[in-house]
Every structure is written in structure tokens, then in C-alpha cells.
Amino acid sequence: RRPKPCSLRELELTVSELGLGYESDETVLLRYCSGKCTAHRRNYDITMEHMMKTGFRKKGRKDKVSNGPCCRPTAFEKDFSFLDNKSRYHTIQNVSAKNCGC
Amino acid sequence: RRPKPCSLRELELTVSELGLGYESDETVLLRYCSGKCTAHRRNYDITMEHMMKTGFRKKGRKDKVSNGPCCRPTAFEKDFSFLDNKSRYHTIQNVSAKNCGC
Amino acid sequence: TGLYFPQNEYTETVYVGQPAGAQILQVHAMLDLDSERPHFYLCWSSLRLYSSWFHLDVHTGILSLNKTLEESDFISTSELASLLMCIPVSVPALVVREERSHCINRNALRITLDFVNASLPQCARTDMKELCFPHRDTSNPHIKENRFPGAIRQLRRLTRVNVCPNYTISYSVESESPAPFAVNENTTELVVTAPLDREESECYRLLLVCTVRTDSVITKVETSLDVFVNDEDDNAPYVNGTDMADIVISFNRTKGGSFGTLLVFDRDLTPLYQIDKSHNKYVGTLLSSDPWINKTFDIKGTFREKKTAPGGIRETVHEYQLVLKRSLYVNETRTLQLDYLVNDTTYPGLEGTVLLHFNVTVLPVHVRFANITQMFTVTRRASVYAQVGRVCVENCQQFDGFSITYRLEVPDKNASADLHSCYSAVSITQAPDAMWGLLYVNDSEALRRPECQDLQYVVVAQEEHTQQETSMQIHIILDEGETETETACFLSCAENRRRGDCESVRGLGATTGRCQWRQGTEKGISESYSTCSPDLRTCPDSFCDAVESKDASICPQDCTKEPVIGGHERGLGNGIKAGYGTCYCYSEKCFCEKEDVEEVICDDMCK
Amino acid sequence: DSELGPPGWREPLDCVRASELCNQNSQCSSRYRIMRQCLSGGDKERSAMLASKECQGALEVLQDSPLYDCRCKRGMKKELQCLQNYWSIHMGLTEGEEFYETSPYEPIHFSEEYRHASIISDSSLSKMSPCSEAGKPCNPCLDAAKACNLNETCKRLRSAYNSICSKATPPQPSLANQEPCSRKRCQKALRQFFERVSWELSYPLLFCSCPDQACAERRRRTIVPSCSHQERHKPSCLELRHTCRSDALCRSRLADFHMNCQMTPHTVTSCPHDNYHGCLMSYVGLIGSDVTPNYSDSSPSNITISLWCTCRGTGNQERECDAFHRDFTHNTCLKNAIQSFGYGSEGGTLLVTEPSSTFLPPAQPPIISKPAPSLHGNAVKPMDSACMFSTCANLQDGGQKCIPSDEYECEEALLAQGSIDSQ
């Protein structure tokens, strides 16, 4: 079946669970991008796939390349402020995606 | 040492070696993007790396995400025409990168 | 047409020191009428500075020097310049004063003189060939057929007449086959001795023999010369075989259709190029005053050049075909004889015409189905747009010039509402220029309802203009098979890239309910690429049919206009004619790539 | 008015500058205006007009103006306007259609840089080309494609003409005999390719030497002949020439080809002034015009060039038609020039001194170069034979018969050559 296309997903978790090192039990709605971009590939990507498998090795190259467009945020939610467990305010940028694209 | 940044690379090979299925001994200069985008990461990327390691599993999510900006072409060379080994002309689009970005 | 030049280019070389009065060359003109006498005059195309240096004898056409050529004369000619002079020829009545007149718009020929800044080679350094024949110019004489004898060329090299005074030079002419040419011993001119006939020989290969006698030696020098015969319209058209064609018009009755072929021969030439200026012009006239005939039929005439078997003489073959000026209605019928007069307008004689006869029978076309009823089977699992079958009135494949439209009707108008809803299961469609109808599943849900048993329709075929109708019963048998859990959502089979996914999916247009996988076998880009299809009988077949064009997802392999990524060859208008490995399509794009593609996403290399 | 001095003794201007000068001179500009009116009508009206007193008078004056011997440079700014100005006066000077017309372009001088470069390009190509590697298949045309693909401009412009020329126009039932592609756009793209890409990259694509048929077929397809060269209906060669001569650019390129590639007996190479580069340059100048020439087959050794036209059905003009087409199909100067480029001008070029045919049009009559026979032959001593094609053979049995003849070189031609060199 057609692989799930790249789209915006949501997950509720605490600030501590973001893994940025802040200790705060406040809950945040994390938006992130996931899914396939196979439909956006070009001849370049098919060629890169082939080169990564055999082409580069034959030419003595060890370059690593991405063999397809990546599902990435195309815009971020600006600021997010919260009170940590020691009642101090913090504001962090670009943690959550606003929309996604290949 | 700082990893090689995302940049445009060149490689001379025959059209057959592109792996697109065309049989032609004509030589083409393939330009592609390779290198690291570590300098372009944001809080989002750090969070995604953490979620991929532990976060998602704890939340029962199996989503796969890209945990950093990709080194990708930002523009492609438009057309490339060649004569295949049966003396037929083909024109292919977007095979070679023109410039790269994260 | 008047006097003409057998040769319209002359070339010679002039040297320093050649004295005034020295002859350079002689030009010739041929008579068109016996009463004509050529008078030769010099005119200039450019570089008129040299007009005073030369003299042209008005009667003999001999060009000679008016002054001795000095060294200084050659300074102005910086390089091997050529002087272009032209000789208008006129009948006695038109006296043209010799003045600095331009060659424009005169019956003129071109003389090219090469100025060589050296003295004329003496006898010891002049070889026989130079002595015997004019400068090796390359234009061959062209003589009109049916004209008068006369001199066509001076064989002697006039510039070398006095170079070897103690040589005696004489000429003769030979040819493999008899040819009406001779040499005038006094004037050493080559003469045509009788009127020529191009239809007998287009070209004479002559051998010119120059005999040079000194006190001790006789030397013979030969050169060949081709004399070509120009054509004029001196042959009437003739029919070789039949002048009558029997034509029956039935199924194919479309505007522009051509029928029957009658040939008219003409031994003269008919040049294709600059047709208006050429001779041998043919005009044809349809001899009929019947308005129906005049608005319906025309005759199309074309011609081509042909070489006759013996001797390869070129002649013209005219082909005439009956052409429909409009499409005929299916009910039009008629029998008529149509006469067409072919006239060779430029042939002077009386019999320049030929009459051709087209016996035409226009038959009506009966729009009917060959059978009273036709059976089709479709599985209840079929998806929407699955093709059920094709309906076609008798001989529909040969129809042209009118159109038939098909529609489905329910035989029992007052059937119950439920039963009526079953009939939405199947529908019919038709390509714009196609003569047959395509039955397809329109409502797959109705197909599956138990109460919808065998479906009986009436298919009605109607001829567009006359509204003539005919109908036939069609019986669609619903093959039970194991029904599946209902999924209203049909995807495009073409999206699947592997056999497993493909054969497990219910795709749009899938006749068996499931998509079908085609495994390619060839290496490289091939027409039998691997792909997932709703029905391998119709997709891919490089033809985007009427059902497939209803939705781009049914068979993008035949219909897509979107870009195709990877090695491929496009079909003529759209679709994928050939592909590399597996071809699969999303709505916005298709891909053709090697099958063993695992899903690789940017993971560590994006770090 | 030094610049309006008598013809022949002043430095020729380009025809754009010449017409500007003429327009600044009241006498000249009025005559120039009259002349343009004289030439404005179709063929029939034109010759009647030209015979009139006013036109004759205008012509007389213009012969003394810089317009009379002005020339144009290839690739100059306003090249087309220059060529239009040139023909606007030269169409008046010649009565009727000449077989060979004088080229409006300045003579191409044998560039030392070309001789030098063609040696380098051969050697540099040979370094890059697989031909130098033993055992590897040798395909100089493939090497030429490689050199082009590795050059940005060449690759871009080659892809540009190629994608236009190879794009089949979708079939439209309404159009009767529709062309398979957009030929005009294809020809324009081809012209741009050869005008903007340096000849060191474009000529090898066209004139590479081929050891086998595959290479020769690649060479033949360089200009996508199915679109740029062929067309559905094969016209008469005279019709092709007529179409070409009604367009200033094509007419100029054809005159230039005739000027620089016309076989001449006065040189060993059969090319005027032995100038191969001039011939190749004028041949390339025709590509993308109505008279686009191309290889007629893919035989590696025997180079045959032709136009897409026929001489069938040209009636009494068949000889002239044949003569026009043979300037492409039987042109030893062109053949030598192509082979010399392909095999390197120093290479062992097999100089083809094939005899010219009797029906070649006049101007400089080609003579077969052979040792002049001794004078004191006794009695009848037929000269050893050289081969001569003749249309008589064409007419009689439809084939090219090789007829022994005994033409041989005019002595004074040697003198003439001698006199030229001594200047």
C-alpha cells in the first residue's frame, strides 16, 4: 500500500520528556513531522540511491547522501514558555513544528 | 575536527552508471550534495533525537522521523540530453544538483 | 517563345598582351521560328568599367578584343576576377543600340572571363587539349525538341587560333548510336542537323575528335560532350488500359475519402517545381450539372514522373480519384455515372483531351446488431470502472463518416425501486471517435447486493444524423464467487510497487476485484515493465480507452500526463510506453525504478 | 566623400555602416530608396521594374556607393540587418537567379589558430579519447559528446536543441500531413548551438572520424535529422533553393557555402585557397536553415552528405537541379575538409581528387588534376582515362556510370595558380 505520506503529528508530554534538560511537569503538545516522501523523489534521488548502493563504491567515493527528500518541518512554532519545577520561567524556540513538507 | 559541511560535489560517469536504466556510454558530470548539516540543528532536532531513542517508545509510538536537517539540492540542472547506445535521443530532468543546502 | 541560347554560360581566360581584334569565344543562339535571325549585343551585369575593351559581332556572335590588354589593365583586377557580360539576343525587328545597357530583364547569357596576369602560353608550352577545345567549361548544350537545325557550339579554341600557325586542326563528331550532329568544316562549329525528339532520346553522348596535323605527326584528341534535349508539350494525353472505374461506397463514406484510381499517361514532362511556369498543364472538368453530384463528389488529380522501360525516357503519369466533398448520410443511396474531362491545355493539337468514367454506386448503411442478445459475465467482486465488455453494431469497425451512440435502457420500466437500483450497477461509455460502446461497472455496491441477480439491459444504438435506432438485449451474469468484506474505498492499483501489495488490494477498475501484477523480465528500459494493473488485458496497452480516461487513477500507465521519474519512454500522447524495472504511479507523479528498493529514510546521514 | 570613392579601391565596410553612410548622403539615400522600391515586388514585377530608367539610374549611382562592395561578419551585431542590406542592392545587380551568388560574408582566412587547434584538439582528444587506450572501443564521436557534456554551455545548448527537436508533436487528426516535430523551433535552437558554442566543441560532434557504423550513426544523428533535416514531403531541390533564397539569412549561408566549399581545380585539396576551415564553417552555417545538409547514411568510411530533396519531376531543369544537389553529394572539397578535421589535418588524409562532373555549373570550371601529358606524342595516343560522371548516364539507365574520358589539366591553370601566389 502507498506508504503514509509526510504529515504533521502530535504528542502530549511533559517538558522534562522533551529531552532538552529542563525539569518541569508542565505538559506541552509536541508537533513533529513523520511519513514518507517517496512521491516527491526525482531522477536525482533514484540516481543517489543507485550510487549509494554500488555507484560510489565503484568510483572509490565514500560520500553519504540522502537518497530522497526528507519529511521535515517547513515552519516552527515560535516561542514556548513554562515554569520549571523550581518555579523559574523559561522560554524555548523552535521545538514544535507548525507544518511539514518534503 | 568539524565534519565536512553540506556542499556540492562532482563526479564524472557514464549515463548507464546513473542507474536510471538508460544504456548510453556518453559521459556526464553528476553534481550531488553531501556533507553534514549539524550546524543547522534546532531544539526540534535535539528533541527528535531524544524521542527516537526513548521518547516515542515510551509513548507507544513507532513513528520514524528525521532527526536533523538534510543536505539536499536546493536547485537542479534542468534538462540533460544524450544519445543512447541505440542512437536514440533522451532528455532527462533533475538528475544533477545545481546547489545544495540544509 | 523566340530565340534561345543552347548554352547560357561561357568561360574563357584572357592574358596580358593579347592584341586588339583577337577572338575570344563565339556564342550561339537557336531559332524558334524559321524566320528569325539572331542579333547579338553586349550588356553588363556589373563592373561596367570594362565595356570598351570588348567587341561582339552582331551577326556571328564572336567576342573579340577592342584593345590590346596591357599589364596596367590587370592591376584593377586584384585577384582572379571574372568579368560578367551578357548577350541579349533579339529578332531583327527589335534593334537595340549597343550602349552601357544593363543586362536586367533581357534574354541574356553569362560570359565569365578570367583575367590571368601572364602572357598567352606559346605553342611549345600549349598542349593539344588546350589547342583543340574551348576552355573546359562545364555547361552542356540544351536544345529544344522539334526545332530547326543550326550551329550549337564553336569547337575551336579561338584564343589559341594563332598560337601554332603551322598546325592544321580539324574536327569530327562520333557517337555510339546514330545522332543528328555534324561538324561544319569551314566554321569548325558543331551543328545539329535535324529537329530532335525528346520522347525518343533525352540526351546525346557525343565524342568530339580533334585532329592536329604537323609536318611529321598527327595527334587525335578526344573529349565527350552531352547534349540534352529540352521538352515541350508535343504529346497528347492517352489512356493505357481502362478509362472506367466501378466504385461502391458503403461503410466508409467520410468527407475526404477517395475511391478508385484511373491513370492518364503523357509522354511529355510535367515539372513539379514552379508548376505555374511549366508547360504540360492539365485541367480537369467534372461533366455534371446535377447539384447533388456537384455538392457531393470531386475528382482529385495528382501526377508523378516515371521512366519508360526501354531507354528510361521520363514521362508523366496522372492519377485521378473520386473524392467525397462531404460525409454521406447512412440513408443516402444512388447509382450514377460520372464523366470527367482531362485536358492537356498546353498541347497544341486537337486531341489534347481524355474522357474518364466513374460508375458510382452509393449503398445505404443499415445500423443493426448482428445478434438479438449478447451475454456478459462479471464477478460481483469487480471494482467500480471494471470493464465488462464491448458492444458494437454490425460492421462498426469499417464505419467512417457518421457516428453511432450507445445507451443502456432498463427493459422493465415499472420494476420495483429496489430492482431499479440494481441497474445502476453497469453503465456504458464511448470514446469520441469510436464506433463501439464500452460496458463498465458503475456501482460496485449494487453489484454485490443479493437481490441484484442477473441483470438484463437493452442497449440502444442510434445513428446521429438520421436518428435511426436499433437495439439488442444484453444479459449480464453476476458470477457469485466468494464475496469479501465490503470496502468502499478503491485505490489506484498503479500505486503498488510489489506483487504482494498489488494482489491484495481492491483497485479501481479491477475486473476480478483484485489488482493484477505483471512481472517484467527484460533488463533495461522495456515495454513489458513490471507494474500493478486493474486488468492486464487493457492496461497497460499504450491506449487510454474511454473507461480508463474517466479517472486518472484507473490506468495511469496508459493515461498519465504527469512527469515520470526514472528511465522511461513516453507513449505518443501520454502514458508510459516503456519503463525501467517497476513502474508505479501516485496522483502527481510516476516512477520507474529497479524493484529491490527498500524503504530507506534519512536517519543517521541526516545527523 | 572619400568613403564614396570609386568601387574596388577602398576598404569594404559592413553593410550596416555602409547604408548609414549612404543615408547621410542625399544623392545616395534617394537612389537607395528607389532601389528598394524597385526590388519590392515579386519576381515578375521586379524584373520589369529593374529595367525602368529610374531603377537603372539608381543602380548606376549605388555602384559608386559603399553599399556596392560592403560585406558582413559572421556573428556580428545586427548580422541579419547587414545581410538584408547586402541583398537589397545585390538582388538588383544580378539579372535573374545566378547559380552561384557572391557571399555577403567577409572571406574566411585560414586561421593559423585553427590549424594549430585542430592538431591540439586531435591530440587532446586522443589523450581523453579511449582510442588511445589499447583494447578499448574507439568512438571519437562519443569522446566529442563527453567533451561537450563536461562543458556547461555546450551541455546546456545541446540539451536545449535536443529536447526541442526530439519532442514529437502529439498527433492532431485535423492537420493533414502534420510534421512530426516543431521544425522551425528545432532549427533555431540548432543555429543557436552552433553560434554560441565554440567550434572546438561543436565541430567534433559533427565531423568526428568513425571506425564503425555505430559511431557513424551517432554522428549522423547529431543534428536530430528526423526533425531538422527531413520533412514528411520531400521537396524538389530547386524548390528548396528557392525557399532558401527568399530568406536573407539562408541565402547568405548558401552563398557562403558555395563560395567556400565549391570544388576548384586550382588547389590540391579541391577547396578554394585550400581553406578547409572556411568550408566547414560555411557548412555549419547551413545547419538550422531551410537547406540543412546531413550525412545521408551511417557508413563509417565513405562520407556522403545530402539535402532532403529530390530532382525527380524537375522537367527541363533536371540538370540544374542535379548540379545544385551534387554540390553536396559529390563535393570532394567538403569530403576532404570533413575527413581532414576528423583524422587531424596532419593525419594521413586521403585527398580525394575525384573528377568533377561535366554538368557542374560554370564559374570556375573544375579540371581533373593529372600530370600534363608530354607534347610530342605520335599519332593517336589516347590519354590515360579519368572517370567522369554524366547525367546522360543518369538519364539513360538511371545509374551513375563511370565513363572513361580523357580530360586533363589545363596548363594555364597551373600558370594562373602560379600568378596568384606571386601577388
mmCIF file of N, CA and C in Angstrom, chain A residues 27-81:
data_model
loop_
_atom_site.group_PDB
_atom_site.id
_atom_site.type_symbol
_atom_site.label_atom_id
_atom_site.label_comp_id
_atom_site.label_asym_id
_atom_site.label_seq_id
_atom_site.Cartn_x
_atom_site.Cartn_y
_atom_site.Cartn_z
ATOM 1 N N THR A 27 2.769 20.258 30.906
ATOM 2 C CA THR A 27 2.523 19.430 29.711
ATOM 3 C C THR A 27 2.580 20.317 28.477
ATOM 4 N N VAL A 28 3.126 19.762 27.414
ATOM 5 C CA VAL A 28 3.229 20.529 26.160
ATOM 6 C C VAL A 28 2.742 19.624 25.015
ATOM 7 N N LEU A 29 2.130 20.243 24.008
ATOM 8 C CA LEU A 29 1.689 19.461 22.828
ATOM 9 C C LEU A 29 2.807 19.557 21.770
ATOM 10 N N LEU A 30 3.566 18.488 21.663
ATOM 11 C CA LEU A 30 4.697 18.497 20.708
ATOM 12 C C LEU A 30 4.193 18.102 19.305
ATOM 13 N N ARG A 31 4.449 18.961 18.321
ATOM 14 C CA ARG A 31 4.087 18.620 16.938
ATOM 15 C C ARG A 31 5.371 18.299 16.167
ATOM 16 N N TYR A 32 5.323 17.207 15.413
ATOM 17 C CA TYR A 32 6.537 16.819 14.671
ATOM 18 C C TYR A 32 6.126 16.250 13.302
ATOM 19 N N CYS A 33 7.124 16.081 12.459
ATOM 20 C CA CYS A 33 6.843 15.624 11.079
ATOM 21 C C CYS A 33 7.312 14.186 10.922
ATOM 22 N N SER A 34 6.411 13.375 10.281
ATOM 23 C CA SER A 34 6.794 11.981 10.028
ATOM 24 C C SER A 34 6.024 11.491 8.812
ATOM 25 N N GLY A 35 6.580 10.474 8.151
ATOM 26 C CA GLY A 35 5.903 9.900 6.972
ATOM 27 C C GLY A 35 6.852 9.894 5.782
ATOM 28 N N LYS A 36 6.390 9.318 4.692
ATOM 29 C CA LYS A 36 7.257 9.082 3.528
ATOM 30 C C LYS A 36 7.189 10.241 2.538
ATOM 31 N N CYS A 37 8.303 10.434 1.881
ATOM 32 C CA CYS A 37 8.353 11.455 0.806
ATOM 33 C C CYS A 37 8.612 10.795 -0.546
ATOM 34 N N THR A 38 8.300 9.495 -0.618
ATOM 35 C CA THR A 38 8.677 8.790 -1.862
ATOM 36 C C THR A 38 8.029 9.451 -3.089
ATOM 37 N N ALA A 39 6.829 10.023 -2.882
ATOM 38 C CA ALA A 39 6.159 10.578 -4.079
ATOM 39 C C ALA A 39 6.849 11.842 -4.579
ATOM 40 N N HIS A 40 7.781 12.390 -3.770
ATOM 41 C CA HIS A 40 8.411 13.676 -4.180
ATOM 42 C C HIS A 40 9.796 13.450 -4.759
ATOM 43 N N ARG A 41 10.146 12.197 -4.947
ATOM 44 C CA ARG A 41 11.519 11.952 -5.409
ATOM 45 C C ARG A 41 11.699 12.375 -6.855
ATOM 46 N N ARG A 42 12.916 12.584 -7.227
ATOM 47 C CA ARG A 42 13.239 12.973 -8.612
ATOM 48 C C ARG A 42 14.279 11.982 -9.155
ATOM 49 N N ASN A 43 14.626 12.218 -10.422
ATOM 50 C CA ASN A 43 15.670 11.360 -11.003
ATOM 51 C C ASN A 43 16.933 11.395 -10.130
ATOM 52 N N TYR A 44 17.194 12.564 -9.561
ATOM 53 C CA TYR A 44 18.373 12.719 -8.696
ATOM 54 C C TYR A 44 18.330 11.682 -7.577
ATOM 55 N N ASP A 45 17.177 11.512 -6.986
ATOM 56 C CA ASP A 45 17.081 10.614 -5.836
ATOM 57 C C ASP A 45 17.280 9.157 -6.263
ATOM 58 N N ILE A 46 16.723 8.812 -7.415
ATOM 59 C CA ILE A 46 16.900 7.414 -7.878
ATOM 60 C C ILE A 46 18.385 7.175 -8.154
ATOM 61 N N THR A 47 19.015 8.188 -8.729
ATOM 62 C CA THR A 47 20.450 8.059 -9.023
ATOM 63 C C THR A 47 21.246 7.954 -7.726
ATOM 64 N N MET A 48 20.885 8.772 -6.735
ATOM 65 C CA MET A 48 21.630 8.743 -5.460
ATOM 66 C C MET A 48 21.461 7.377 -4.789
ATOM 67 N N GLU A 49 20.280 6.851 -4.896
ATOM 68 C CA GLU A 49 20.024 5.522 -4.294
ATOM 69 C C GLU A 49 20.954 4.488 -4.912
ATOM 70 N N HIS A 50 21.036 4.588 -6.267
ATOM 71 C CA HIS A 50 21.881 3.634 -7.001
ATOM 72 C C HIS A 50 23.348 3.857 -6.639
ATOM 73 N N MET A 51 23.732 5.132 -6.541
ATOM 74 C CA MET A 51 25.149 5.434 -6.242
ATOM 75 C C MET A 51 25.495 4.954 -4.836
ATOM 76 N N MET A 52 24.566 5.163 -3.910
ATOM 77 C CA MET A 52 24.848 4.740 -2.529
ATOM 78 C C MET A 52 25.034 3.218 -2.476
ATOM 79 N N LYS A 53 24.295 2.525 -3.317
ATOM 80 C CA LYS A 53 24.397 1.041 -3.255
ATOM 81 C C LYS A 53 25.683 0.567 -3.900
ATOM 82 N N THR A 54 25.902 1.037 -5.170
ATOM 83 C CA THR A 54 27.090 0.472 -5.870
ATOM 84 C C THR A 54 27.939 1.580 -6.493
ATOM 85 N N GLY A 55 27.270 2.600 -7.009
ATOM 86 C CA GLY A 55 27.973 3.583 -7.835
ATOM 87 C C GLY A 55 29.173 4.203 -7.155
ATOM 88 N N PHE A 56 28.976 4.735 -5.952
ATOM 89 C CA PHE A 56 30.074 5.468 -5.296
ATOM 90 C C PHE A 56 31.258 4.536 -5.025
ATOM 91 N N ARG A 57 30.909 3.332 -4.595
ATOM 92 C CA ARG A 57 31.992 2.386 -4.247
ATOM 93 C C ARG A 57 32.851 2.120 -5.480
ATOM 94 N N LYS A 58 32.158 1.942 -6.615
ATOM 95 C CA LYS A 58 32.933 1.656 -7.857
ATOM 96 C C LYS A 58 33.858 2.816 -8.186
ATOM 97 N N LYS A 59 33.462 4.020 -7.774
ATOM 98 C CA LYS A 59 34.267 5.187 -8.148
ATOM 99 C C LYS A 59 35.196 5.583 -6.994
ATOM 100 N N GLY A 60 35.236 4.708 -5.989
ATOM 101 C CA GLY A 60 36.135 4.994 -4.881
ATOM 102 C C GLY A 60 35.686 6.179 -4.048
ATOM 103 N N ARG A 61 34.380 6.390 -3.985
ATOM 104 C CA ARG A 61 33.906 7.521 -3.174
ATOM 105 C C ARG A 61 33.181 6.961 -1.937
ATOM 106 N N LYS A 62 33.327 7.679 -0.812
ATOM 107 C CA LYS A 62 32.639 7.180 0.397
ATOM 108 C C LYS A 62 31.564 8.179 0.830
ATOM 109 N N ASP A 63 31.218 9.102 -0.097
ATOM 110 C CA ASP A 63 30.249 10.139 0.296
ATOM 111 C C ASP A 63 28.941 9.515 0.744
ATOM 112 N N LYS A 64 28.334 10.191 1.734
ATOM 113 C CA LYS A 64 26.984 9.778 2.140
ATOM 114 C C LYS A 64 26.007 10.841 1.629
ATOM 115 N N VAL A 65 24.961 10.359 1.067
ATOM 116 C CA VAL A 65 23.974 11.314 0.530
ATOM 117 C C VAL A 65 22.584 10.872 0.972
ATOM 118 N N SER A 66 21.678 11.812 0.984
ATOM 119 C CA SER A 66 20.285 11.425 1.297
ATOM 120 C C SER A 66 19.633 11.045 -0.020
ATOM 121 N N ASN A 67 19.069 9.830 -0.044
ATOM 122 C CA ASN A 67 18.558 9.352 -1.349
ATOM 123 C C ASN A 67 17.070 9.646 -1.476
ATOM 124 N N GLY A 68 16.655 10.717 -0.892
ATOM 125 C CA GLY A 68 15.246 11.082 -1.107
ATOM 126 C C GLY A 68 14.947 12.348 -0.322
ATOM 127 N N PRO A 69 13.916 13.075 -0.663
ATOM 128 C CA PRO A 69 13.550 14.279 0.097
ATOM 129 C C PRO A 69 13.157 13.870 1.522
ATOM 130 N N CYS A 70 13.492 14.704 2.502
ATOM 131 C CA CYS A 70 13.204 14.351 3.911
ATOM 132 C C CYS A 70 11.907 15.015 4.352
ATOM 133 N N CYS A 71 11.208 14.287 5.225
ATOM 134 C CA CYS A 71 9.965 14.844 5.809
ATOM 135 C C CYS A 71 10.403 15.736 6.976
ATOM 136 N N ARG A 72 10.338 17.029 6.769
ATOM 137 C CA ARG A 72 10.893 17.986 7.735
ATOM 138 C C ARG A 72 9.915 19.123 7.993
ATOM 139 N N PRO A 73 10.022 19.771 9.136
ATOM 140 C CA PRO A 73 9.181 20.954 9.379
ATOM 141 C C PRO A 73 9.534 22.043 8.365
ATOM 142 N N THR A 74 8.520 22.685 7.857
ATOM 143 C CA THR A 74 8.796 23.831 6.972
ATOM 144 C C THR A 74 8.572 25.127 7.748
ATOM 145 N N ALA A 75 8.009 25.000 8.981
ATOM 146 C CA ALA A 75 7.894 26.193 9.849
ATOM 147 C C ALA A 75 7.770 25.681 11.276
ATOM 148 N N PHE A 76 8.237 26.492 12.223
ATOM 149 C CA PHE A 76 8.220 26.106 13.629
ATOM 150 C C PHE A 76 7.316 27.038 14.417
ATOM 151 N N GLU A 77 6.791 26.468 15.497
ATOM 152 C CA GLU A 77 6.072 27.359 16.434
ATOM 153 C C GLU A 77 7.113 28.194 17.182
ATOM 154 N N LYS A 78 6.860 29.452 17.261
ATOM 155 C CA LYS A 78 7.916 30.385 17.711
ATOM 156 C C LYS A 78 8.348 30.077 19.140
ATOM 157 N N ASP A 79 7.717 30.674 20.091
ATOM 158 C CA ASP A 79 8.210 30.561 21.486
ATOM 159 C C ASP A 79 7.277 29.670 22.297
ATOM 160 N N PHE A 80 7.898 29.051 23.297
ATOM 161 C CA PHE A 80 7.074 28.304 24.246
ATOM 162 C C PHE A 80 7.642 28.573 25.645
ATOM 163 N N SER A 81 6.809 29.169 26.549
ATOM 164 C CA SER A 81 7.297 29.488 27.912
ATOM 165 C C SER A 81 6.660 28.537 28.913
#
